[in-house]
Coordinates of C-alpha atoms and ligand atoms in Angstrom, one line a residue:
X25 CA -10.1 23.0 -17.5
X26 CA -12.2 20.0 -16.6
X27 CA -11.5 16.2 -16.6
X28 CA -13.9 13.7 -16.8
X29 CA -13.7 10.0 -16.2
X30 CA -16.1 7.7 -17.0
X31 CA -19.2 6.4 -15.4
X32 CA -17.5 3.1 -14.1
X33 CA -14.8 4.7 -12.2
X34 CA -13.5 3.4 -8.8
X35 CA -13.6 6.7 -6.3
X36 CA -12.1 5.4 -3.6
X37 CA -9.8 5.4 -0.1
X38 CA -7.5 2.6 1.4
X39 CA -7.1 1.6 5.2
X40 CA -6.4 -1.2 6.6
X41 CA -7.3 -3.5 9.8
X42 CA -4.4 -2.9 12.1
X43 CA -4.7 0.7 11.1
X44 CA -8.2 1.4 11.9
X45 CA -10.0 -1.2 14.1
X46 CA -8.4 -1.3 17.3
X47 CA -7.3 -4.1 19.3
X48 CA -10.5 -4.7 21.1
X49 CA -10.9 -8.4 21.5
X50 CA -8.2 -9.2 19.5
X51 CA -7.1 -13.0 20.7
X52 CA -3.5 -12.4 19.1
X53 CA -1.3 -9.4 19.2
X54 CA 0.4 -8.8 15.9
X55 CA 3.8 -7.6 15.3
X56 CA 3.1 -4.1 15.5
X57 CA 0.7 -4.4 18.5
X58 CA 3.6 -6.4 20.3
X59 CA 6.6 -3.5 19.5
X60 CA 4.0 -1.0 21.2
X61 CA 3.5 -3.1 24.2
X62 CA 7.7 -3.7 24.5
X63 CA 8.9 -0.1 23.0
X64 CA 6.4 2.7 23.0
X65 CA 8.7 5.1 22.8
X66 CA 10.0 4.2 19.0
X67 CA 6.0 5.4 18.3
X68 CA 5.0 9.0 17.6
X69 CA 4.0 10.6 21.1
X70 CA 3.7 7.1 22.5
X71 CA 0.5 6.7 19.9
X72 CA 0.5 2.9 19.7
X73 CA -2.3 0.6 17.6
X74 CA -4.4 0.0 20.8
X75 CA -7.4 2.3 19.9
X76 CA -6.2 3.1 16.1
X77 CA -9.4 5.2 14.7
X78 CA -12.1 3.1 16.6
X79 CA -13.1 1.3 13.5
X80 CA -14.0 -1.9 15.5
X81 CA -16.5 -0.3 17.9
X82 CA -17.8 2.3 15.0
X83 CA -17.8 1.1 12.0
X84 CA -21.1 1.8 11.2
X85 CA -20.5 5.4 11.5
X86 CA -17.6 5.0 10.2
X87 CA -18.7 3.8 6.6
X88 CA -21.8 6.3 6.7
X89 CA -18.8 8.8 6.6
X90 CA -17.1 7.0 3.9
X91 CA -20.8 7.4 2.3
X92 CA -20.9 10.8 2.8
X93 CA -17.5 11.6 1.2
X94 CA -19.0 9.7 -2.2
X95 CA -16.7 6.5 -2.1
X96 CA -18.0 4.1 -4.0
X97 CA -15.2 1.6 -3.0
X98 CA -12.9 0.8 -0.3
X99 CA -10.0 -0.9 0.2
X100 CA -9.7 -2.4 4.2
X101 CA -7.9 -5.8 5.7
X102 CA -8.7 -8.9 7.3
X103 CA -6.5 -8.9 10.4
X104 CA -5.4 -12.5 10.4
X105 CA -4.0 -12.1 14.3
X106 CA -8.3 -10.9 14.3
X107 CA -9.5 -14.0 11.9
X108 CA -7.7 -16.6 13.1
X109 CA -7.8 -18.4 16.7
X110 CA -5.7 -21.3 16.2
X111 CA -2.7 -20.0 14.1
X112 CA -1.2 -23.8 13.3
X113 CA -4.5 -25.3 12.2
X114 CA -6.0 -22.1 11.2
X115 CA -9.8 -22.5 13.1
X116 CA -11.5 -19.7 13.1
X117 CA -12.6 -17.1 16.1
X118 CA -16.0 -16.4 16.0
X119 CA -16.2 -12.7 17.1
X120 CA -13.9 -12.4 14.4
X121 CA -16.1 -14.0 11.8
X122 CA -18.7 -11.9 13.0
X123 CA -16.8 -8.5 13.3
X124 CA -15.8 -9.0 9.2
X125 CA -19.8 -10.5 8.1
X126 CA -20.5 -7.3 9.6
X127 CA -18.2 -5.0 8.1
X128 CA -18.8 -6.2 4.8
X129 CA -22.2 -6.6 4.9
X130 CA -22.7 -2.6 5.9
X131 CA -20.4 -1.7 3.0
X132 CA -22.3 -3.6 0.8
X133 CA -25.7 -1.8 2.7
X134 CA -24.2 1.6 1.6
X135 CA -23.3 0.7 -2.1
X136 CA -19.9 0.6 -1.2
X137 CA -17.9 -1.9 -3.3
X138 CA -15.5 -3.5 -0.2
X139 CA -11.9 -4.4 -1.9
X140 CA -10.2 -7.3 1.0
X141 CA -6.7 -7.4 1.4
X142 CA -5.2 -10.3 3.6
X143 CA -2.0 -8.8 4.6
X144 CA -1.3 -5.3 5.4
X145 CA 2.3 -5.7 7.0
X146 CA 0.6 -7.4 9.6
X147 CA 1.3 -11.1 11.1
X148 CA 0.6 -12.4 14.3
X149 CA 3.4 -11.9 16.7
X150 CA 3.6 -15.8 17.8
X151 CA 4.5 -16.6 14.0
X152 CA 7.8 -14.1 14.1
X153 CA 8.4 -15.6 17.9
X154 CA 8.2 -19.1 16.8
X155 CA 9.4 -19.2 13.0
X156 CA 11.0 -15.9 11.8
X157 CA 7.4 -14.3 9.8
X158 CA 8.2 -14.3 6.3
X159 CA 12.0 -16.0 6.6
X160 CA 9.8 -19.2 6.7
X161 CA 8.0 -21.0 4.4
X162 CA 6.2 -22.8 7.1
X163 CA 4.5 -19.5 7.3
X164 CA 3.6 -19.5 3.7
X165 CA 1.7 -22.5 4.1
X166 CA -0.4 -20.7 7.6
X167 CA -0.6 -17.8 5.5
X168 CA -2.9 -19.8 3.0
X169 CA -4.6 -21.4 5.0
X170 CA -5.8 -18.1 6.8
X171 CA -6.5 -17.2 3.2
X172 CA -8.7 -20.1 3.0
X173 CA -10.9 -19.4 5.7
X174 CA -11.1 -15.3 4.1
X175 CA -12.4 -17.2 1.3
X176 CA -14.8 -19.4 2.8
X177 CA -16.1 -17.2 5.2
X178 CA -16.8 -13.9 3.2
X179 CA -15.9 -15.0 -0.3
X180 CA -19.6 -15.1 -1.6
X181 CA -19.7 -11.3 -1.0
X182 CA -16.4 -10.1 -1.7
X183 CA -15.7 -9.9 -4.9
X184 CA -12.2 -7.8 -5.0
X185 CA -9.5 -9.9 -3.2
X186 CA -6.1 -8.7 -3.1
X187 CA -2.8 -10.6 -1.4
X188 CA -0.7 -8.5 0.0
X189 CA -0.2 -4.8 0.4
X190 CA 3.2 -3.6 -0.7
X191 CA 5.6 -6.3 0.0
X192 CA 8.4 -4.6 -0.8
X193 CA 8.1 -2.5 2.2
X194 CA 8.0 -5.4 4.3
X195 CA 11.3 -6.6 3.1
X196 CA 13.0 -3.2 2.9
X197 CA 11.6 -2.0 6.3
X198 CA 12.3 -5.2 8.1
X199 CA 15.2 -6.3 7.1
X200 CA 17.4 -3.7 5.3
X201 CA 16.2 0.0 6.6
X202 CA 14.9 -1.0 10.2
X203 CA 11.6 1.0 9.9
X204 CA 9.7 -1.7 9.8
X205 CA 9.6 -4.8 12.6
X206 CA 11.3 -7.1 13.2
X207 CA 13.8 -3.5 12.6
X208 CA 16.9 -6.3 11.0
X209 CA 19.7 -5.4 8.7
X210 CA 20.2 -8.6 7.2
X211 CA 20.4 -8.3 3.3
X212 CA 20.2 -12.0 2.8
X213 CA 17.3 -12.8 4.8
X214 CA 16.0 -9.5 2.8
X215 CA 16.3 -11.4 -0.1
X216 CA 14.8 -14.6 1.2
X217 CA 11.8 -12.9 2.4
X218 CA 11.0 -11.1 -1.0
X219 CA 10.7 -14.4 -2.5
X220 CA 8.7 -15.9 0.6
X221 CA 6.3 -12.9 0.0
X222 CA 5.5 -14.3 -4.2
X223 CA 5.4 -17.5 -3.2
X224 CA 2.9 -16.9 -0.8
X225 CA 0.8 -14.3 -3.0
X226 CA 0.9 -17.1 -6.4
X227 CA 0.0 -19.5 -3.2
X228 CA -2.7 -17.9 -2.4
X229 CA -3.8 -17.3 -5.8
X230 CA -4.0 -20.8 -6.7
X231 CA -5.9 -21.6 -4.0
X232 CA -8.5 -18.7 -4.7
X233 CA -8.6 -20.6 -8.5
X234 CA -9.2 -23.7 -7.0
X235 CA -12.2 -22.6 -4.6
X236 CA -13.5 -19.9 -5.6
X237 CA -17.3 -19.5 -6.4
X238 CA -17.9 -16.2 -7.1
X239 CA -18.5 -15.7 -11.2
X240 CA -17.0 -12.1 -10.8
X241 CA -14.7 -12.9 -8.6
X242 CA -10.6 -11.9 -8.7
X243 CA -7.9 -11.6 -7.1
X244 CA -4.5 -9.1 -7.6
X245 CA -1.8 -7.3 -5.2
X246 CA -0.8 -4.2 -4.4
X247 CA 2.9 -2.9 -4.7
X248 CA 3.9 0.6 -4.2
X249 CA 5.8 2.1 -7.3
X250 CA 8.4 4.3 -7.3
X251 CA 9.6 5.0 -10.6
X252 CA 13.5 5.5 -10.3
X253 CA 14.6 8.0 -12.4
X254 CA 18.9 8.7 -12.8
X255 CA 20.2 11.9 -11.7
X256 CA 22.1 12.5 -15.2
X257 CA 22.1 10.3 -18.4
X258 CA 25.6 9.2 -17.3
X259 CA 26.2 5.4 -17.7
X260 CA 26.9 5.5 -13.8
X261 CA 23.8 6.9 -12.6
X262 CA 21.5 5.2 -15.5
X263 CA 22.7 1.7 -14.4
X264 CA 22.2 3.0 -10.4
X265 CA 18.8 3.4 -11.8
X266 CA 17.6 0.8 -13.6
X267 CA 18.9 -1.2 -10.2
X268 CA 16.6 0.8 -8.2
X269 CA 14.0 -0.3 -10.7
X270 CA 14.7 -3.4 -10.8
X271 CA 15.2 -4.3 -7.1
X272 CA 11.9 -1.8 -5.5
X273 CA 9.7 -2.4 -8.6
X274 CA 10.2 -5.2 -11.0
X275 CA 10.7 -8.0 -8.6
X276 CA 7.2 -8.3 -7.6
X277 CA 5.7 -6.6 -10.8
X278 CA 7.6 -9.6 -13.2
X279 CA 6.9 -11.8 -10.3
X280 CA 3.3 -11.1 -10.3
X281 CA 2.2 -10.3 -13.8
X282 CA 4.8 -12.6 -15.4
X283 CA 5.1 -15.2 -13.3
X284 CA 8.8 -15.0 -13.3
X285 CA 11.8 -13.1 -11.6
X286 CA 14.0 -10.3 -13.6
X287 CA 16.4 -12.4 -14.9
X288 CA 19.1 -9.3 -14.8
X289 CA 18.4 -8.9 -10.6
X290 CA 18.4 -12.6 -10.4
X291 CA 22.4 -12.5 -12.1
X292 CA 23.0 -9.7 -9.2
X293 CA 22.0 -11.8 -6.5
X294 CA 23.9 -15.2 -7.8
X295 CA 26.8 -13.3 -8.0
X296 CA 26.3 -11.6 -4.8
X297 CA 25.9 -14.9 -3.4
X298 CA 22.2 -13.8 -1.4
X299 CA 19.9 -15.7 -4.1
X300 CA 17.2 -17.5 -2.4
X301 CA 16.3 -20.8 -1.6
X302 CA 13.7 -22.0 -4.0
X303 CA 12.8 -25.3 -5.9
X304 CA 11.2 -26.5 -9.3
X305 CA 8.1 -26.9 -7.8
X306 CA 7.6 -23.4 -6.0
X307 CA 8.7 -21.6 -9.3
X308 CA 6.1 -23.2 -11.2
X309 CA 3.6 -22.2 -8.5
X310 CA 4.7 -18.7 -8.8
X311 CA 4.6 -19.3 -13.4
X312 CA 0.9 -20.2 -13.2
X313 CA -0.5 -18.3 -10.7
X314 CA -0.5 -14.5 -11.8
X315 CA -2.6 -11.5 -10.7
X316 CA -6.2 -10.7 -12.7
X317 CA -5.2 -6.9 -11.4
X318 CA -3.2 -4.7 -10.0
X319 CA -3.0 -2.0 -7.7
X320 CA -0.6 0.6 -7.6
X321 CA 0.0 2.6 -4.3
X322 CA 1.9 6.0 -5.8
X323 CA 3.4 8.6 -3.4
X324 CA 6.9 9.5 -4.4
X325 CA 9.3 8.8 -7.4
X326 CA 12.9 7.9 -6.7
X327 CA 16.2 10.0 -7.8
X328 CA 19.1 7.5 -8.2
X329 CA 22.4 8.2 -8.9
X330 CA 25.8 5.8 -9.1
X331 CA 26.3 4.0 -5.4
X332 CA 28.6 5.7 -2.5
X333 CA 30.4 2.2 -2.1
X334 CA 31.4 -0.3 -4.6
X335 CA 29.6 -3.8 -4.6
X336 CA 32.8 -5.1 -5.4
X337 CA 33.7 -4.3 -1.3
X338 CA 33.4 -7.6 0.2
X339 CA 33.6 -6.5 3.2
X340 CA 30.2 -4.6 3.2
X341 CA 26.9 -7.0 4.3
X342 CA 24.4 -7.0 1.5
X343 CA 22.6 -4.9 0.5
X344 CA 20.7 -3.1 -2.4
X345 CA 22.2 0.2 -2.3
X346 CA 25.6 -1.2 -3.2
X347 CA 24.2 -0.9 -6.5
X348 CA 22.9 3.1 -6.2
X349 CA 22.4 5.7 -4.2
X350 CA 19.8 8.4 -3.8
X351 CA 19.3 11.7 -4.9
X352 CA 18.4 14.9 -3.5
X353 CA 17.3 16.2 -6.6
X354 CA 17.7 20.4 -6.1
X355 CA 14.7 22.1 -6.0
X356 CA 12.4 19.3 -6.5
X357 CA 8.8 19.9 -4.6
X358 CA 8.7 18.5 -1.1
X359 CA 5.8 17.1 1.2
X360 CA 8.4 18.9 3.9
X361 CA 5.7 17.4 6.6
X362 CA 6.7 13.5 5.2
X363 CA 9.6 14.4 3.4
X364 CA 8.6 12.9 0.7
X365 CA 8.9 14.8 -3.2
X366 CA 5.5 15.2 -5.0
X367 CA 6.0 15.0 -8.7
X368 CA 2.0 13.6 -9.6
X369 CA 3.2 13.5 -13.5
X370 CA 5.0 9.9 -12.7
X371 CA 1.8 8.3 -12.6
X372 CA 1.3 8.9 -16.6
X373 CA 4.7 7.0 -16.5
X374 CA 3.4 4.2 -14.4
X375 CA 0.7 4.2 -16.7
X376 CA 2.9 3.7 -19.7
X377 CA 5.3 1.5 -18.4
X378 CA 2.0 -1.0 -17.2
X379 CA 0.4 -0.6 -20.6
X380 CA 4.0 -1.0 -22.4
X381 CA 5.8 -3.9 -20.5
X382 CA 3.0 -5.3 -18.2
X383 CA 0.3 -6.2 -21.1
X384 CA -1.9 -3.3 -20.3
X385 CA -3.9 -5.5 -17.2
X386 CA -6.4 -3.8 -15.4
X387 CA -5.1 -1.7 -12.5
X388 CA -6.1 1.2 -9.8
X389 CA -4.3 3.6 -8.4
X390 CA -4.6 1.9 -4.6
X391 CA -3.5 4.4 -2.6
X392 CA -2.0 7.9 -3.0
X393 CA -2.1 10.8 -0.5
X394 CA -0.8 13.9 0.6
X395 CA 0.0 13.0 5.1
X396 CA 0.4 16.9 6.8
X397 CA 1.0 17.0 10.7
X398 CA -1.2 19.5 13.0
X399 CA -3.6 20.2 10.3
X400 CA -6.0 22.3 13.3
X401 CA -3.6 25.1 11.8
X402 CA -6.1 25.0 8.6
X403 CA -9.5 24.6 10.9
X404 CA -11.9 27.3 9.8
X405 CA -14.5 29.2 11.9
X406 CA -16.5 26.3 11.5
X407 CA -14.7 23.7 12.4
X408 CA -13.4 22.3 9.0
X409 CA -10.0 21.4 7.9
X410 CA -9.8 23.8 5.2
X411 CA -6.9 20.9 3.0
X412 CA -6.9 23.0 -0.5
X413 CA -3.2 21.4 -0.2
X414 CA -4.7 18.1 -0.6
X415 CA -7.6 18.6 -3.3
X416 CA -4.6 20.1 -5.4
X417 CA -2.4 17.0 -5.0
X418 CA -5.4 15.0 -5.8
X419 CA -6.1 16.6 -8.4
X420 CA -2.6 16.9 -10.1
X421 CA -2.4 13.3 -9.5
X422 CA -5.8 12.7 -11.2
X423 CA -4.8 15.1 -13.9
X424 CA -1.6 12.9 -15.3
X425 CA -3.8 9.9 -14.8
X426 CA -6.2 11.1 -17.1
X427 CA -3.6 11.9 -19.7
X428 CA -2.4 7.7 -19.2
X429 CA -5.8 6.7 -19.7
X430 CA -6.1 8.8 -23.1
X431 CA -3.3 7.0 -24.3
X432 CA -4.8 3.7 -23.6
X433 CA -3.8 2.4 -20.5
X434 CA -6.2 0.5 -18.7
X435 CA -6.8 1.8 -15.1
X436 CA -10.1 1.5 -13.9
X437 CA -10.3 3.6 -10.4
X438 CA -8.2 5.9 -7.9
X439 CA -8.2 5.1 -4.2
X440 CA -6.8 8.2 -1.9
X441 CA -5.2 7.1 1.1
X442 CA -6.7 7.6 3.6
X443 CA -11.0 7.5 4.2
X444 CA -10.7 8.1 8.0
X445 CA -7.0 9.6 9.9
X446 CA -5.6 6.6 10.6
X447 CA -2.8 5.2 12.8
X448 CA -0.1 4.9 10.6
X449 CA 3.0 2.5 12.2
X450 CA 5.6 4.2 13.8
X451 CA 4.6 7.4 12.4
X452 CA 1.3 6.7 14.6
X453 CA -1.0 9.4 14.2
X454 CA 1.6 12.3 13.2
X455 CA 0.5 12.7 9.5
X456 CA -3.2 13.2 8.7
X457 CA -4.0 11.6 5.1
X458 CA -7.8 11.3 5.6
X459 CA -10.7 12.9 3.8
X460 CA -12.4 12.6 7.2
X461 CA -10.5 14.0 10.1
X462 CA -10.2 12.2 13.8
X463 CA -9.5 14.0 16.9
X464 CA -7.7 11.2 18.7
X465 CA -8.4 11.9 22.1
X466 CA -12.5 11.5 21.6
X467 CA -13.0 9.6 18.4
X468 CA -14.6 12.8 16.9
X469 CA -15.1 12.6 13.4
X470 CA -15.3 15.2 11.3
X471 CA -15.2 15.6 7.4
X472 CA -12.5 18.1 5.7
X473 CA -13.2 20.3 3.2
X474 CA -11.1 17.5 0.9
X475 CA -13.4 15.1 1.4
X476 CA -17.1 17.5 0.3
X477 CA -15.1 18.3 -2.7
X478 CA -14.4 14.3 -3.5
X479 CA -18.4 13.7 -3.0
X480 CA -19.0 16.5 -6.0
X481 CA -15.7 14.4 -7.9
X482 CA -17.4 11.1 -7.6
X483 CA -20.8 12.0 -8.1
X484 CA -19.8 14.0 -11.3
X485 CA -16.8 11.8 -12.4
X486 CA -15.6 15.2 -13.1
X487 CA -13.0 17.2 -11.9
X488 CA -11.9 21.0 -12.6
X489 CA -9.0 22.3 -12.3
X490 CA -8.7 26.2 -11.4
X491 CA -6.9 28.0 -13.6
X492 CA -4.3 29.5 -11.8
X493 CA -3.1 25.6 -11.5
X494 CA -2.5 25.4 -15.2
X495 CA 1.6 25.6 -14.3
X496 CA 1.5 21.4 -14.1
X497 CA 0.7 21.1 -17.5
X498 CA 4.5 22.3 -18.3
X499 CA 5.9 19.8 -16.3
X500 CA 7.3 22.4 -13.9
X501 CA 8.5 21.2 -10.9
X502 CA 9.6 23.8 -8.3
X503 CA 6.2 25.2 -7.4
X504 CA 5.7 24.4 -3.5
X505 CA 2.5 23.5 -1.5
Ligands
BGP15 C1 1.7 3.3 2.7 C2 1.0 2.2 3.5 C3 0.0 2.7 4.4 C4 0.2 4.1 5.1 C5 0.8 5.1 4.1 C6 1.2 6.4 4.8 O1 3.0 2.9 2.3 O2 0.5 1.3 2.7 O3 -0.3 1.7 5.4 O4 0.9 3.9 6.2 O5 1.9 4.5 3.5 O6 2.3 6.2 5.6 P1 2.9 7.2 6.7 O7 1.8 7.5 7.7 O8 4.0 6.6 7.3 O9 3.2 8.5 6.0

């Protein structure tokens, strides 16, 4: 069987700044640079941000890989703890001006269409020490004006600007699952954040309307989806779901593409008494100023059933999961490495529900990716990752996307996470995503067997699918990697 896409498609990969470049001559440490320095031992084999992949001193090399591979486009950040040298008046540093001219400009050298995201997780550290990040809206306001300079500075070359990268995970893994820093449990400042994190996106926004030169030029965000789906079609676990949905999805989807809040979550929150501070003003800010595109960051779906604890119990702190649980579904198929279940047929429902309920807008799938530890195991006699593991997922993934896009639904490119192995948070360099591997300890890079195979995807727009694969097409979904 072979699937074909058209000529326009986006094939793609996703990093990010504190991911890849390196702190080298960074004037601010950001949050994550600052837990490393105070608590290396929460990072995977003491792996901290300090050398990521190198992508400061080697980009050039770096992106003549990324050429090599067949992107077309990719997806990095602008570190703003990288941008910025004076954080309250938002002056620029010149290295850093420099560092991103140059970046861009060799993309752009190599045909590679550069998509700029202004905030990966990232913020510098002095803006949690002094103001609480994201619990302020002080921030907000630094926030666009960091934005401003992005758009000053590089804004006649980029043409693909996007806000933030999945905000919900900032929220969730700050301030509810502690994964994330500042590592809080505090549903209410949960809350508060979330709706810090819109304002500042439609902020943003309307100040990229208001200045912007470039005739082509847009601006979107990127949320990670994870379609909740019940563990029976009992009332219990249907309502556990469509919270799930409502809370990890909708508020920033609605908030984005609609310009307005679920009005069902924001009942929940009144009553729960956690609704956040907001004015006339700021929601008509957030009304007007809506996403040209969107892009969708798909690893996992989400079994829900009915909550452990009832939401009535007053004396539990806030917190989403009074409202569901989740589910080990049996037998579903596991990334064991990540723990996370790979069921690829949820992006055709992604691409329903965005055509359905979200006015079909242009979207991409931003990231997606299959993260394996130690994979030397699969090193061949010549020295290359031999991932068939990955080119399958990709291509299940790229096989129910397919089948969305026949039925109308307006994506326009697929991103893999990751170009180059990447430092990845906490998880530091234990899962390998990239079609490009890195050997840590000497900044080796070398191409996986993944990442030939994408060349011949994206110079073809084609991709075939073996036959003894053919299983997926029956939604079957016990078949392990
Ligand atoms: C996404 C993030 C990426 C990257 C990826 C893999 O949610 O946008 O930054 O970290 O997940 O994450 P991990 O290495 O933790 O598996």
């Amino acid at each position: 069987m072979e699937l074909q896409f058209n000529s326009e498609f986006w094939w793609g990969a996703a990093t990010s700044g504190p991911q890849s470049e390196g702190r080298f001559h960074k004037k601010h440490a950001n949050q994550y640079d600052y837990w490393y320095e105070t608590k290396p031992e929460e990072f995977y084999n003491y792996v901290g941000p300090d050398t990521a992949s190198n992508f400061y001193n080697s980009f050039k090399e770096d992106i003549a890989l990324m050429k090599e591979v067949g992107l077309n486009s990719v997806r990095t950040s602008i570190q703003w703890s990288r941008l910025i040298d004076d954080l309250e008046e938002g002056t620029v540093n010149e290295d850093g001006v420099r560092f991103y001219n140059e970046v861009i400009d060799e993309f752009l050298k190599n045909n590679i269409r550069p998509i700029v995201n202004l905030c990966h997780f990232d913020i510098p550290i002095e803006l949690y020490q002094k103001y609480g990040g994201w619990e302020s809206k002080y921030v907000v306001d630094l926030y666009v004006k960091f934005a401003a300079q992005c758009f000053r500075f590089f804004g006649d070359r980029v043409v693909d600007w996007i806000t933030f990268n999945e905000p919900i995970v900032i929220v969730s893994g700050g301030y509810l699952s502690q994964s994330h820093f500042p590592k809080l449990k505090d549903g209410k400042k949960a809350v508060q954040v979330a709706y810090n994190l819109q304002l500042a996106s439609a902020k943003c926004i309307e100040l990229f309307r208001k200045t912007n030169k470039n005739p082509n030029g847009r601006i979107g965000i990127i949320l990670n989806l994870t379609p909740s789906y019940p563990a029976t079609n009992n009332e219990e676990d249907q309502k556990a779901a469509q919270f799930a949905d409502l809370w990890a999805n909708r508020l920033f989807l609605d908030a984005s593409i609609k310009g307005e809040f679920p009005e069902e979550l924001l009942q929940i929150l009144k009553k729960d008494n956690v609704l956040w501070k907001t004015t006339y003003e700021e929601l008509k800010i957030i009304k007007e100023n809506t996403i040209d595109y969107l892009g969708v960051n798909y690893y996992h779906p989400h079994r829900v059933q009915k909550p452990a604890v009832s939401s009535n119990s007053l004396a539990i702190e806030w917190t989403p999961e009074l409202y569901y649980n989740d589910y080990d579904m049996p037998g579903r198929r596991m990334n064991m490495d990540r723990n996370w279940e790979i069921y690829p047929q949820a992006i055709y429902d992604i691409a329903k529900n965005i055509k359905e309920n979200y006015g079909n807008i242009p979207w991409f799938v931003s990231e997606n990716g299959m993260g394996v530890s130690r994979e030397e195991r699969f090193l061949d006699e010549k020295g290359v990752i031999q991932d068939d593991y990955r080119i399958q997922y990709i291509s299940e993934h790229l096989y129910w996307l397919k089948k969305g896009i026949e039925k109308g639904s307006n994506c326009f490119g697929y991103h893999m996470w990751t170009p180059i192995d990447c430092w990845s948070w906490s998880n530091a360099y234990k899962n390998r995503y990239g079609f490009i591997s890195n050997n840590i300890s000497t900044q080796i890079k070398t191409i996986k067997k993944s990442g030939y195979w994408f060349k011949e995807v994206a110079e073809s727009g084609m991709i075939r699918m073996p036959d003894e694969w053919k299983s997926f097409e029956k939604l079957e979904n016990k078949k392990t990697i």
